[in-house]
PDB file of C-alpha atoms and ligand atoms in Angstrom:
ATOM      1  CA  MET P  28     -39.083 -39.093  59.176  1.00  0.00           C
ATOM      2  CA  LYS P  29     -39.753 -37.240  56.058  1.00  0.00           C
ATOM      3  CA  LYS P  30     -38.240 -33.497  55.253  1.00  0.00           C
ATOM      4  CA  ILE P  31     -40.587 -30.802  54.488  1.00  0.00           C
ATOM      5  CA  VAL P  32     -38.500 -27.599  53.480  1.00  0.00           C
ATOM      6  CA  VAL P  33     -40.538 -24.424  53.542  1.00  0.00           C
ATOM      7  CA  LEU P  34     -39.507 -21.425  51.990  1.00  0.00           C
ATOM      8  CA  THR P  35     -41.191 -18.199  53.357  1.00  0.00           C
ATOM      9  CA  GLY P  36     -41.534 -14.553  52.775  1.00  0.00           C
ATOM     10  CA  ALA P  37     -43.123 -11.468  53.583  1.00  0.00           C
ATOM     11  CA  GLY P  38     -46.649 -12.728  53.195  1.00  0.00           C
ATOM     12  CA  ILE P  39     -46.651 -14.980  55.885  1.00  0.00           C
ATOM     13  CA  SER P  40     -45.981 -12.336  58.290  1.00  0.00           C
ATOM     14  CA  ALA P  41     -48.613  -9.952  57.026  1.00  0.00           C
ATOM     15  CA  GLU P  42     -51.252 -11.320  59.423  1.00  0.00           C
ATOM     16  CA  SER P  43     -49.011 -10.466  62.226  1.00  0.00           C
ATOM     17  CA  GLY P  44     -49.054  -6.762  61.163  1.00  0.00           C
ATOM     18  CA  ILE P  45     -45.773  -6.561  59.054  1.00  0.00           C
ATOM     19  CA  LYS P  46     -46.239  -4.820  55.941  1.00  0.00           C
ATOM     20  CA  THR P  47     -44.941  -6.927  52.739  1.00  0.00           C
ATOM     21  CA  PHE P  48     -42.556  -5.230  50.187  1.00  0.00           C
ATOM     22  CA  ARG P  49     -44.465  -5.385  47.084  1.00  0.00           C
ATOM     23  CA  ASP P  50     -48.126  -5.281  47.778  1.00  0.00           C
ATOM     24  CA  SER P  51     -49.814  -2.011  47.291  1.00  0.00           C
ATOM     25  CA  ASP P  52     -49.372  -0.663  50.876  1.00  0.00           C
ATOM     26  CA  GLY P  53     -45.960  -2.394  51.015  1.00  0.00           C
ATOM     27  CA  LEU P  54     -42.771  -0.809  52.132  1.00  0.00           C
ATOM     28  CA  TRP P  55     -41.327  -0.378  48.640  1.00  0.00           C
ATOM     29  CA  GLU P  56     -44.140   1.960  47.724  1.00  0.00           C
ATOM     30  CA  GLU P  57     -43.001   4.082  50.920  1.00  0.00           C
ATOM     31  CA  TYR P  58     -39.301   3.978  50.772  1.00  0.00           C
ATOM     32  CA  ARG P  59     -36.861   3.939  47.542  1.00  0.00           C
ATOM     33  CA  ILE P  60     -34.662   0.625  47.943  1.00  0.00           C
ATOM     34  CA  GLU P  61     -31.639   2.704  46.804  1.00  0.00           C
ATOM     35  CA  ASP P  62     -32.072   4.852  49.484  1.00  0.00           C
ATOM     36  CA  VAL P  63     -32.366   2.327  52.537  1.00  0.00           C
ATOM     37  CA  ALA P  64     -31.449  -0.974  51.265  1.00  0.00           C
ATOM     38  CA  THR P  65     -28.275  -0.924  49.645  1.00  0.00           C
ATOM     39  CA  PHE P  66     -24.398  -0.390  50.748  1.00  0.00           C
ATOM     40  CA  ASP P  67     -24.280   2.708  49.018  1.00  0.00           C
ATOM     41  CA  ALA P  68     -27.132   4.072  50.900  1.00  0.00           C
ATOM     42  CA  TRP P  69     -25.180   3.368  53.964  1.00  0.00           C
ATOM     43  CA  LEU P  70     -22.331   5.083  52.890  1.00  0.00           C
ATOM     44  CA  LYS P  71     -24.253   8.026  51.804  1.00  0.00           C
ATOM     45  CA  ASN P  72     -26.978   8.333  54.144  1.00  0.00           C
ATOM     46  CA  ARG P  73     -26.226   6.081  57.391  1.00  0.00           C
ATOM     47  CA  ASN P  74     -28.775   7.938  59.520  1.00  0.00           C
ATOM     48  CA  LEU P  75     -31.797   7.151  57.209  1.00  0.00           C
ATOM     49  CA  VAL P  76     -30.681   3.555  56.708  1.00  0.00           C
ATOM     50  CA  LEU P  77     -30.246   3.136  60.722  1.00  0.00           C
ATOM     51  CA  ASP P  78     -33.541   4.807  61.204  1.00  0.00           C
ATOM     52  CA  PHE P  79     -35.455   2.641  58.702  1.00  0.00           C
ATOM     53  CA  TYR P  80     -34.399  -0.539  60.442  1.00  0.00           C
ATOM     54  CA  ASN P  81     -34.976   0.802  64.070  1.00  0.00           C
ATOM     55  CA  GLN P  82     -38.263   1.459  62.991  1.00  0.00           C
ATOM     56  CA  ARG P  83     -38.739  -1.969  61.436  1.00  0.00           C
ATOM     57  CA  ARG P  84     -37.173  -3.429  64.837  1.00  0.00           C
ATOM     58  CA  LYS P  85     -39.538  -1.041  67.148  1.00  0.00           C
ATOM     59  CA  GLN P  86     -42.879  -2.489  65.098  1.00  0.00           C
ATOM     60  CA  LEU P  87     -41.388  -6.059  65.106  1.00  0.00           C
ATOM     61  CA  LEU P  88     -41.276  -5.939  69.245  1.00  0.00           C
ATOM     62  CA  GLU P  89     -45.150  -5.342  69.035  1.00  0.00           C
ATOM     63  CA  CYS P  90     -45.689  -8.183  66.833  1.00  0.00           C
ATOM     64  CA  SER P  91     -46.586 -11.908  67.456  1.00  0.00           C
ATOM     65  CA  PRO P  92     -46.388 -15.228  65.273  1.00  0.00           C
ATOM     66  CA  ASN P  93     -49.835 -15.721  63.471  1.00  0.00           C
ATOM     67  CA  ALA P  94     -51.639 -19.199  63.110  1.00  0.00           C
ATOM     68  CA  ALA P  95     -49.217 -19.800  59.940  1.00  0.00           C
ATOM     69  CA  HIS P  96     -46.007 -19.582  62.067  1.00  0.00           C
ATOM     70  CA  TYR P  97     -47.489 -21.949  64.982  1.00  0.00           C
ATOM     71  CA  ALA P  98     -48.804 -24.490  62.375  1.00  0.00           C
ATOM     72  CA  LEU P  99     -45.282 -24.932  60.790  1.00  0.00           C
ATOM     73  CA  ALA P 100     -43.955 -25.421  64.232  1.00  0.00           C
ATOM     74  CA  ALA P 101     -46.589 -28.031  65.003  1.00  0.00           C
ATOM     75  CA  LEU P 102     -45.392 -29.764  61.810  1.00  0.00           C
ATOM     76  CA  GLU P 103     -42.224 -31.025  63.597  1.00  0.00           C
ATOM     77  CA  LYS P 104     -44.465 -33.506  65.351  1.00  0.00           C
ATOM     78  CA  LYS P 105     -44.428 -35.606  62.482  1.00  0.00           C
ATOM     79  CA  TYR P 106     -41.872 -34.189  59.779  1.00  0.00           C
ATOM     80  CA  ASP P 107     -38.198 -33.127  59.862  1.00  0.00           C
ATOM     81  CA  VAL P 108     -39.177 -29.556  58.789  1.00  0.00           C
ATOM     82  CA  GLN P 109     -36.452 -27.160  57.660  1.00  0.00           C
ATOM     83  CA  ILE P 110     -37.629 -23.499  57.291  1.00  0.00           C
ATOM     84  CA  ILE P 111     -35.529 -21.206  54.682  1.00  0.00           C
ATOM     85  CA  THR P 112     -37.090 -17.710  55.390  1.00  0.00           C
ATOM     86  CA  GLN P 113     -36.518 -14.425  53.442  1.00  0.00           C
ATOM     87  CA  ASN P 114     -37.790 -12.756  56.191  1.00  0.00           C
ATOM     88  CA  ILE P 115     -35.510 -10.734  58.852  1.00  0.00           C
ATOM     89  CA  ASP P 116     -38.342 -10.926  61.724  1.00  0.00           C
ATOM     90  CA  ASP P 117     -38.143 -13.600  64.313  1.00  0.00           C
ATOM     91  CA  LEU P 118     -41.792 -15.044  64.300  1.00  0.00           C
ATOM     92  CA  HIS P 119     -40.680 -18.491  63.157  1.00  0.00           C
ATOM     93  CA  GLU P 120     -38.484 -18.725  66.114  1.00  0.00           C
ATOM     94  CA  LYS P 121     -40.984 -17.212  68.677  1.00  0.00           C
ATOM     95  CA  ALA P 122     -43.503 -19.590  67.258  1.00  0.00           C
ATOM     96  CA  GLY P 123     -41.211 -22.581  68.252  1.00  0.00           C
ATOM     97  CA  SER P 124     -39.715 -23.628  64.922  1.00  0.00           C
ATOM     98  CA  THR P 125     -36.249 -25.142  65.424  1.00  0.00           C
ATOM     99  CA  LYS P 126     -34.463 -25.100  62.111  1.00  0.00           C
ATOM    100  CA  ILE P 127     -34.520 -21.758  60.584  1.00  0.00           C
ATOM    101  CA  LEU P 128     -31.930 -20.336  58.217  1.00  0.00           C
ATOM    102  CA  HIS P 129     -32.411 -16.850  57.466  1.00  0.00           C
ATOM    103  CA  LEU P 130     -31.179 -16.044  53.954  1.00  0.00           C
ATOM    104  CA  HIS P 131     -31.684 -12.218  54.204  1.00  0.00           C
ATOM    105  CA  GLY P 132     -30.368 -11.665  57.886  1.00  0.00           C
ATOM    106  CA  GLU P 133     -31.690 -10.994  60.992  1.00  0.00           C
ATOM    107  CA  LEU P 134     -33.468  -7.520  62.175  1.00  0.00           C
ATOM    108  CA  LYS P 135     -32.592  -8.016  65.646  1.00  0.00           C
ATOM    109  CA  LYS P 136     -28.916  -8.410  65.274  1.00  0.00           C
ATOM    110  CA  ALA P 137     -25.996  -6.004  64.242  1.00  0.00           C
ATOM    111  CA  ARG P 138     -22.853  -6.766  62.434  1.00  0.00           C
ATOM    112  CA  SER P 139     -19.413  -5.224  62.349  1.00  0.00           C
ATOM    113  CA  THR P 140     -18.290  -3.399  59.124  1.00  0.00           C
ATOM    114  CA  VAL P 141     -14.523  -4.890  58.925  1.00  0.00           C
ATOM    115  CA  ASP P 142     -15.215  -8.546  60.481  1.00  0.00           C
ATOM    116  CA  ASP P 143     -18.471 -10.393  58.857  1.00  0.00           C
ATOM    117  CA  ASN P 144     -18.033 -12.954  61.568  1.00  0.00           C
ATOM    118  CA  LEU P 145     -18.936 -10.512  64.569  1.00  0.00           C
ATOM    119  CA  ILE P 146     -22.643 -10.596  64.682  1.00  0.00           C
ATOM    120  CA  TYR P 147     -24.197  -9.002  67.998  1.00  0.00           C
ATOM    121  CA  ASP P 148     -27.788  -9.155  69.394  1.00  0.00           C
ATOM    122  CA  ILE P 149     -29.495  -5.772  69.482  1.00  0.00           C
ATOM    123  CA  GLU P 150     -31.015  -5.129  73.016  1.00  0.00           C
ATOM    124  CA  GLY P 151     -34.361  -2.937  72.540  1.00  0.00           C
ATOM    125  CA  TRP P 152     -35.118  -1.487  68.970  1.00  0.00           C
ATOM    126  CA  GLU P 153     -32.445   1.018  68.439  1.00  0.00           C
ATOM    127  CA  LEU P 154     -29.052   0.346  66.574  1.00  0.00           C
ATOM    128  CA  LYS P 155     -27.190   4.210  67.217  1.00  0.00           C
ATOM    129  CA  LYS P 156     -24.735   5.742  65.117  1.00  0.00           C
ATOM    130  CA  GLY P 157     -21.189   5.346  67.219  1.00  0.00           C
ATOM    131  CA  GLU P 158     -21.978   1.646  68.326  1.00  0.00           C
ATOM    132  CA  ARG P 159     -18.982  -0.242  67.675  1.00  0.00           C
ATOM    133  CA  CYS P 160     -17.866  -3.653  67.308  1.00  0.00           C
ATOM    134  CA  GLU P 161     -15.084  -5.309  69.377  1.00  0.00           C
ATOM    135  CA  LYS P 162     -12.655  -4.134  66.539  1.00  0.00           C
ATOM    136  CA  GLY P 163     -13.646  -0.291  66.379  1.00  0.00           C
ATOM    137  CA  SER P 164     -15.872  -0.242  63.202  1.00  0.00           C
ATOM    138  CA  GLN P 165     -19.551   1.235  63.362  1.00  0.00           C
ATOM    139  CA  LEU P 166     -22.037  -1.735  63.645  1.00  0.00           C
ATOM    140  CA  ARG P 167     -24.716  -2.063  60.640  1.00  0.00           C
ATOM    141  CA  PRO P 168     -27.818  -4.017  60.773  1.00  0.00           C
ATOM    142  CA  HIS P 169     -27.161  -7.719  60.071  1.00  0.00           C
ATOM    143  CA  VAL P 170     -29.269  -8.025  56.667  1.00  0.00           C
ATOM    144  CA  VAL P 171     -28.576  -8.368  53.305  1.00  0.00           C
ATOM    145  CA  TRP P 172     -28.656  -5.325  50.909  1.00  0.00           C
ATOM    146  CA  PHE P 173     -29.712  -5.083  47.691  1.00  0.00           C
ATOM    147  CA  GLY P 174     -26.393  -5.906  45.501  1.00  0.00           C
ATOM    148  CA  GLU P 175     -24.658  -7.901  48.523  1.00  0.00           C
ATOM    149  CA  ALA P 176     -23.949 -11.517  48.313  1.00  0.00           C
ATOM    150  CA  VAL P 177     -26.365 -13.927  50.160  1.00  0.00           C
ATOM    151  CA  PRO P 178     -24.134 -16.475  51.962  1.00  0.00           C
ATOM    152  CA  ASN P 179     -26.927 -18.635  53.058  1.00  0.00           C
ATOM    153  CA  ILE P 180     -28.023 -19.364  49.502  1.00  0.00           C
ATOM    154  CA  VAL P 181     -25.772 -22.369  49.238  1.00  0.00           C
ATOM    155  CA  PRO P 182     -27.073 -24.264  52.401  1.00  0.00           C
ATOM    156  CA  ALA P 183     -30.537 -23.420  51.228  1.00  0.00           C
ATOM    157  CA  SER P 184     -30.183 -24.729  47.828  1.00  0.00           C
ATOM    158  CA  GLN P 185     -28.542 -27.982  49.267  1.00  0.00           C
ATOM    159  CA  LEU P 186     -31.649 -28.159  51.630  1.00  0.00           C
ATOM    160  CA  SER P 187     -34.086 -27.616  48.781  1.00  0.00           C
ATOM    161  CA  SER P 188     -32.608 -30.387  46.645  1.00  0.00           C
ATOM    162  CA  LYS P 189     -33.207 -32.750  49.476  1.00  0.00           C
ATOM    163  CA  ALA P 190     -36.914 -32.050  50.367  1.00  0.00           C
ATOM    164  CA  ASP P 191     -39.590 -34.982  50.222  1.00  0.00           C
ATOM    165  CA  ILE P 192     -42.107 -32.208  50.126  1.00  0.00           C
ATOM    166  CA  TYR P 193     -41.703 -28.159  49.471  1.00  0.00           C
ATOM    167  CA  LEU P 194     -43.739 -25.445  50.375  1.00  0.00           C
ATOM    168  CA  VAL P 195     -43.641 -21.503  49.328  1.00  0.00           C
ATOM    169  CA  ILE P 196     -45.466 -19.361  51.492  1.00  0.00           C
ATOM    170  CA  GLY P 197     -46.343 -15.647  50.870  1.00  0.00           C
ATOM    171  CA  THR P 198     -43.204 -14.583  48.649  1.00  0.00           C
ATOM    172  CA  SER P 199     -43.796 -12.929  45.231  1.00  0.00           C
ATOM    173  CA  LEU P 200     -40.760 -14.718  44.274  1.00  0.00           C
ATOM    174  CA  ASN P 201     -39.291 -11.416  42.710  1.00  0.00           C
ATOM    175  CA  VAL P 202     -35.742 -11.370  44.154  1.00  0.00           C
ATOM    176  CA  TYR P 203     -33.133 -13.868  43.554  1.00  0.00           C
ATOM    177  CA  PRO P 204     -31.066 -16.145  44.268  1.00  0.00           C
ATOM    178  CA  ALA P 205     -34.274 -16.819  46.648  1.00  0.00           C
ATOM    179  CA  ALA P 206     -36.601 -17.120  44.019  1.00  0.00           C
ATOM    180  CA  GLY P 207     -34.598 -19.496  42.286  1.00  0.00           C
ATOM    181  CA  LEU P 208     -34.766 -22.089  44.922  1.00  0.00           C
ATOM    182  CA  LEU P 209     -37.696 -24.044  43.655  1.00  0.00           C
ATOM    183  CA  ASN P 210     -35.304 -24.983  40.555  1.00  0.00           C
ATOM    184  CA  TYR P 211     -33.196 -27.190  43.022  1.00  0.00           C
ATOM    185  CA  VAL P 212     -36.540 -29.027  44.306  1.00  0.00           C
ATOM    186  CA  PRO P 213     -36.744 -32.448  42.296  1.00  0.00           C
ATOM    187  CA  ALA P 214     -39.474 -32.506  39.730  1.00  0.00           C
ATOM    188  CA  ASN P 215     -41.054 -35.557  41.480  1.00  0.00           C
ATOM    189  CA  VAL P 216     -41.421 -33.699  44.780  1.00  0.00           C
ATOM    190  CA  PRO P 217     -44.968 -32.452  45.815  1.00  0.00           C
ATOM    191  CA  LYS P 218     -44.868 -28.700  46.048  1.00  0.00           C
ATOM    192  CA  TYR P 219     -47.333 -26.398  47.709  1.00  0.00           C
ATOM    193  CA  LEU P 220     -47.473 -22.445  47.086  1.00  0.00           C
ATOM    194  CA  ILE P 221     -49.829 -20.679  49.174  1.00  0.00           C
ATOM    195  CA  ASP P 222     -50.342 -16.832  48.601  1.00  0.00           C
ATOM    196  CA  PRO P 223     -53.695 -15.016  48.429  1.00  0.00           C
ATOM    197  CA  ASN P 224     -52.366 -13.356  44.718  1.00  0.00           C
ATOM    198  CA  GLY P 225     -51.462 -15.244  41.836  1.00  0.00           C
ATOM    199  CA  VAL P 226     -47.309 -15.906  41.666  1.00  0.00           C
ATOM    200  CA  ALA P 227     -45.936 -16.818  38.479  1.00  0.00           C
ATOM    201  CA  VAL P 228     -44.118 -20.491  38.450  1.00  0.00           C
ATOM    202  CA  ALA P 229     -44.477 -21.274  35.281  1.00  0.00           C
ATOM    203  CA  GLY P 230     -42.926 -24.715  34.428  1.00  0.00           C
ATOM    204  CA  THR P 231     -42.703 -26.141  37.815  1.00  0.00           C
ATOM    205  CA  ARG P 232     -43.809 -29.753  38.025  1.00  0.00           C
ATOM    206  CA  ASN P 233     -46.041 -31.158  40.830  1.00  0.00           C
ATOM    207  CA  LEU P 234     -47.164 -27.762  42.167  1.00  0.00           C
ATOM    208  CA  THR P 235     -50.538 -27.219  43.913  1.00  0.00           C
ATOM    209  CA  ILE P 236     -51.458 -23.489  44.359  1.00  0.00           C
ATOM    210  CA  ILE P 237     -53.560 -22.636  47.024  1.00  0.00           C
ATOM    211  CA  LYS P 238     -54.995 -18.955  46.845  1.00  0.00           C
ATOM    212  CA  GLU P 239     -55.519 -18.179  50.646  1.00  0.00           C
ATOM    213  CA  LYS P 240     -53.785 -16.092  53.227  1.00  0.00           C
ATOM    214  CA  ALA P 241     -51.353 -17.901  55.262  1.00  0.00           C
ATOM    215  CA  GLY P 242     -53.068 -18.006  58.482  1.00  0.00           C
ATOM    216  CA  LYS P 243     -55.974 -20.246  56.640  1.00  0.00           C
ATOM    217  CA  GLY P 244     -53.923 -22.050  54.008  1.00  0.00           C
ATOM    218  CA  VAL P 245     -51.042 -22.815  55.881  1.00  0.00           C
ATOM    219  CA  THR P 246     -53.175 -24.046  58.927  1.00  0.00           C
ATOM    220  CA  GLU P 247     -55.360 -26.492  56.387  1.00  0.00           C
ATOM    221  CA  LEU P 248     -52.326 -27.534  54.686  1.00  0.00           C
ATOM    222  CA  VAL P 249     -50.735 -28.768  57.961  1.00  0.00           C
ATOM    223  CA  GLU P 250     -53.856 -30.575  59.289  1.00  0.00           C
ATOM    224  CA  LYS P 251     -53.785 -32.322  56.043  1.00  0.00           C
ATOM    225  CA  LEU P 252     -50.078 -33.254  56.247  1.00  0.00           C
ATOM    226  CA  LEU P 253     -50.526 -34.241  60.011  1.00  0.00           C
ATOM    227  CA  ASN P 254     -53.090 -36.818  58.804  1.00  0.00           C
ATOM    228  CA  ASP P 255     -51.488 -38.412  55.807  1.00  0.00           C
TER     229      ASP P 255
HETATM  230  P1  OAD T   3     -42.937  -9.443  48.513  1.00  0.00           P
HETATM  231  O1  OAD T   3     -43.529  -8.173  49.090  1.00  0.00           O
HETATM  232  O2  OAD T   3     -42.422  -9.159  47.350  1.00  0.00           O
HETATM  233  O3  OAD T   3     -44.339 -10.438  48.594  1.00  0.00           O
HETATM  234  C1  OAD T   3     -45.024 -10.763  49.414  1.00  0.00           C
HETATM  235  C2  OAD T   3     -46.107 -11.722  49.023  1.00  0.00           C
HETATM  236  O4  OAD T   3     -46.808 -12.226  49.913  1.00  0.00           O
HETATM  237  C3  OAD T   3     -46.904 -11.616  47.796  1.00  0.00           C
HETATM  238  O5  OAD T   3     -47.085 -12.564  46.715  1.00  0.00           O
HETATM  239  C4  OAD T   3     -48.351 -11.300  48.310  1.00  0.00           C
HETATM  240  O6  OAD T   3     -49.171 -11.704  47.373  1.00  0.00           O
HETATM  241  C5  OAD T   3     -48.387 -12.395  49.661  1.00  0.00           C
HETATM  242  N1  OAD T   3     -49.109 -12.075  50.682  1.00  0.00           N
HETATM  243  C6  OAD T   3     -49.648 -11.021  51.322  1.00  0.00           C
HETATM  244  N2  OAD T   3     -50.263 -11.171  52.194  1.00  0.00           N
HETATM  245  C7  OAD T   3     -50.510 -12.520  52.279  1.00  0.00           C
HETATM  246  C8  OAD T   3     -50.935 -13.209  53.472  1.00  0.00           C
HETATM  247  N3  OAD T   3     -51.878 -12.846  54.537  1.00  0.00           N
HETATM  248  N4  OAD T   3     -50.834 -14.600  53.236  1.00  0.00           N
HETATM  249  C9  OAD T   3     -50.073 -15.076  52.859  1.00  0.00           C
HETATM  250  N5  OAD T   3     -49.521 -14.169  51.295  1.00  0.00           N
HETATM  251  C10 OAD T   3     -49.510 -12.830  51.522  1.00  0.00           C
HETATM  252  O7  OAD T   3     -42.250 -10.141  49.553  1.00  0.00           O
HETATM  253  P2  OAD T   3     -40.853 -10.942  49.493  1.00  0.00           P
HETATM  254  O8  OAD T   3     -41.177 -12.158  48.479  1.00  0.00           O
HETATM  255  O9  OAD T   3     -40.695 -11.884  50.874  1.00  0.00           O
HETATM  256  O10 OAD T   3     -35.178  -8.504  50.786  1.00  0.00           O
HETATM  257  O11 OAD T   3     -39.780 -10.008  49.326  1.00  0.00           O
HETATM  258  C11 OAD T   3     -38.710 -10.902  48.938  1.00  0.00           C
HETATM  259  C12 OAD T   3     -37.466  -9.971  49.361  1.00  0.00           C
HETATM  260  O12 OAD T   3     -37.411  -8.560  48.951  1.00  0.00           O
HETATM  261  C13 OAD T   3     -37.510  -9.620  50.926  1.00  0.00           C
HETATM  262  O13 OAD T   3     -36.870 -10.782  51.853  1.00  0.00           O
HETATM  263  C14 OAD T   3     -36.335  -8.082  51.053  1.00  0.00           C
HETATM  264  C15 OAD T   3     -37.561  -7.787  49.814  1.00  0.00           C
HETATM  265  O14 OAD T   3     -37.001  -6.636  49.085  1.00  0.00           O
HETATM  266  C16 OAD T   3     -34.479  -7.557  51.150  1.00  0.00           C
HETATM  267  O15 OAD T   3     -34.944  -6.382  51.686  1.00  0.00           O
HETATM  268  C17 OAD T   3     -32.940  -8.088  50.531  1.00  0.00           C
END
């Protein structure tokens, strides 16, 4: 079975009603990264950080996968599909994809602040001040903040180097190290980038750019790949 590796970003979930970060109505227009998505913010203003992710989680509970998520799940009929997502939502899981690597964490999980291995499911939408891990530390959102290490970048780069076909969907490729994953994909491998707006990827060989929203662009590409 051929291996398809798919790198997804916020754009794939846009049609499910989740805001992207850097579009004109994106989250980083409304919030300052340094106020809600850094460890420093967590130390200085825990309530604001908890509230920011609680609101995201509350909203996620009302969202469903869209045609693009479902099309990627359907691609497993013919290919070994590995998804690498920068998204912290669970829409790939809900659509039925089976191999998903989250680079930036998972919104529906909480993590100990003294032991990174202690990870818990969050019931409902709210993670509260005073909720502790079994070692007694306050639980934090299980997400990667700016300035923090991205532990899953190592398996993600290995997976990218093994792809037979590579898809990039709905990411501005602004945030490293995720944005550098394309560099691990061998030059001869066919690559497809789906995004309604242009994304700068100078120097990438064998790249087809599909300027469509994910719902249409991914569905059509998956149809083609299933018929190949
Ligand atoms: P961005 O908000 O930076 O980029 C979203 C991309 O999706 C843009 O290129 C849009 O053109 C595109 N887009 C918008 N609507 C779309 C649609 N319907 N279909 C397909 N594409 C669409 O989001 P990311 O690149 O995912 O990290 O951002 C990367 C990281 O930056 C996030 O994981 C998050 C953020 O800060 C952390 O919080 C650590």
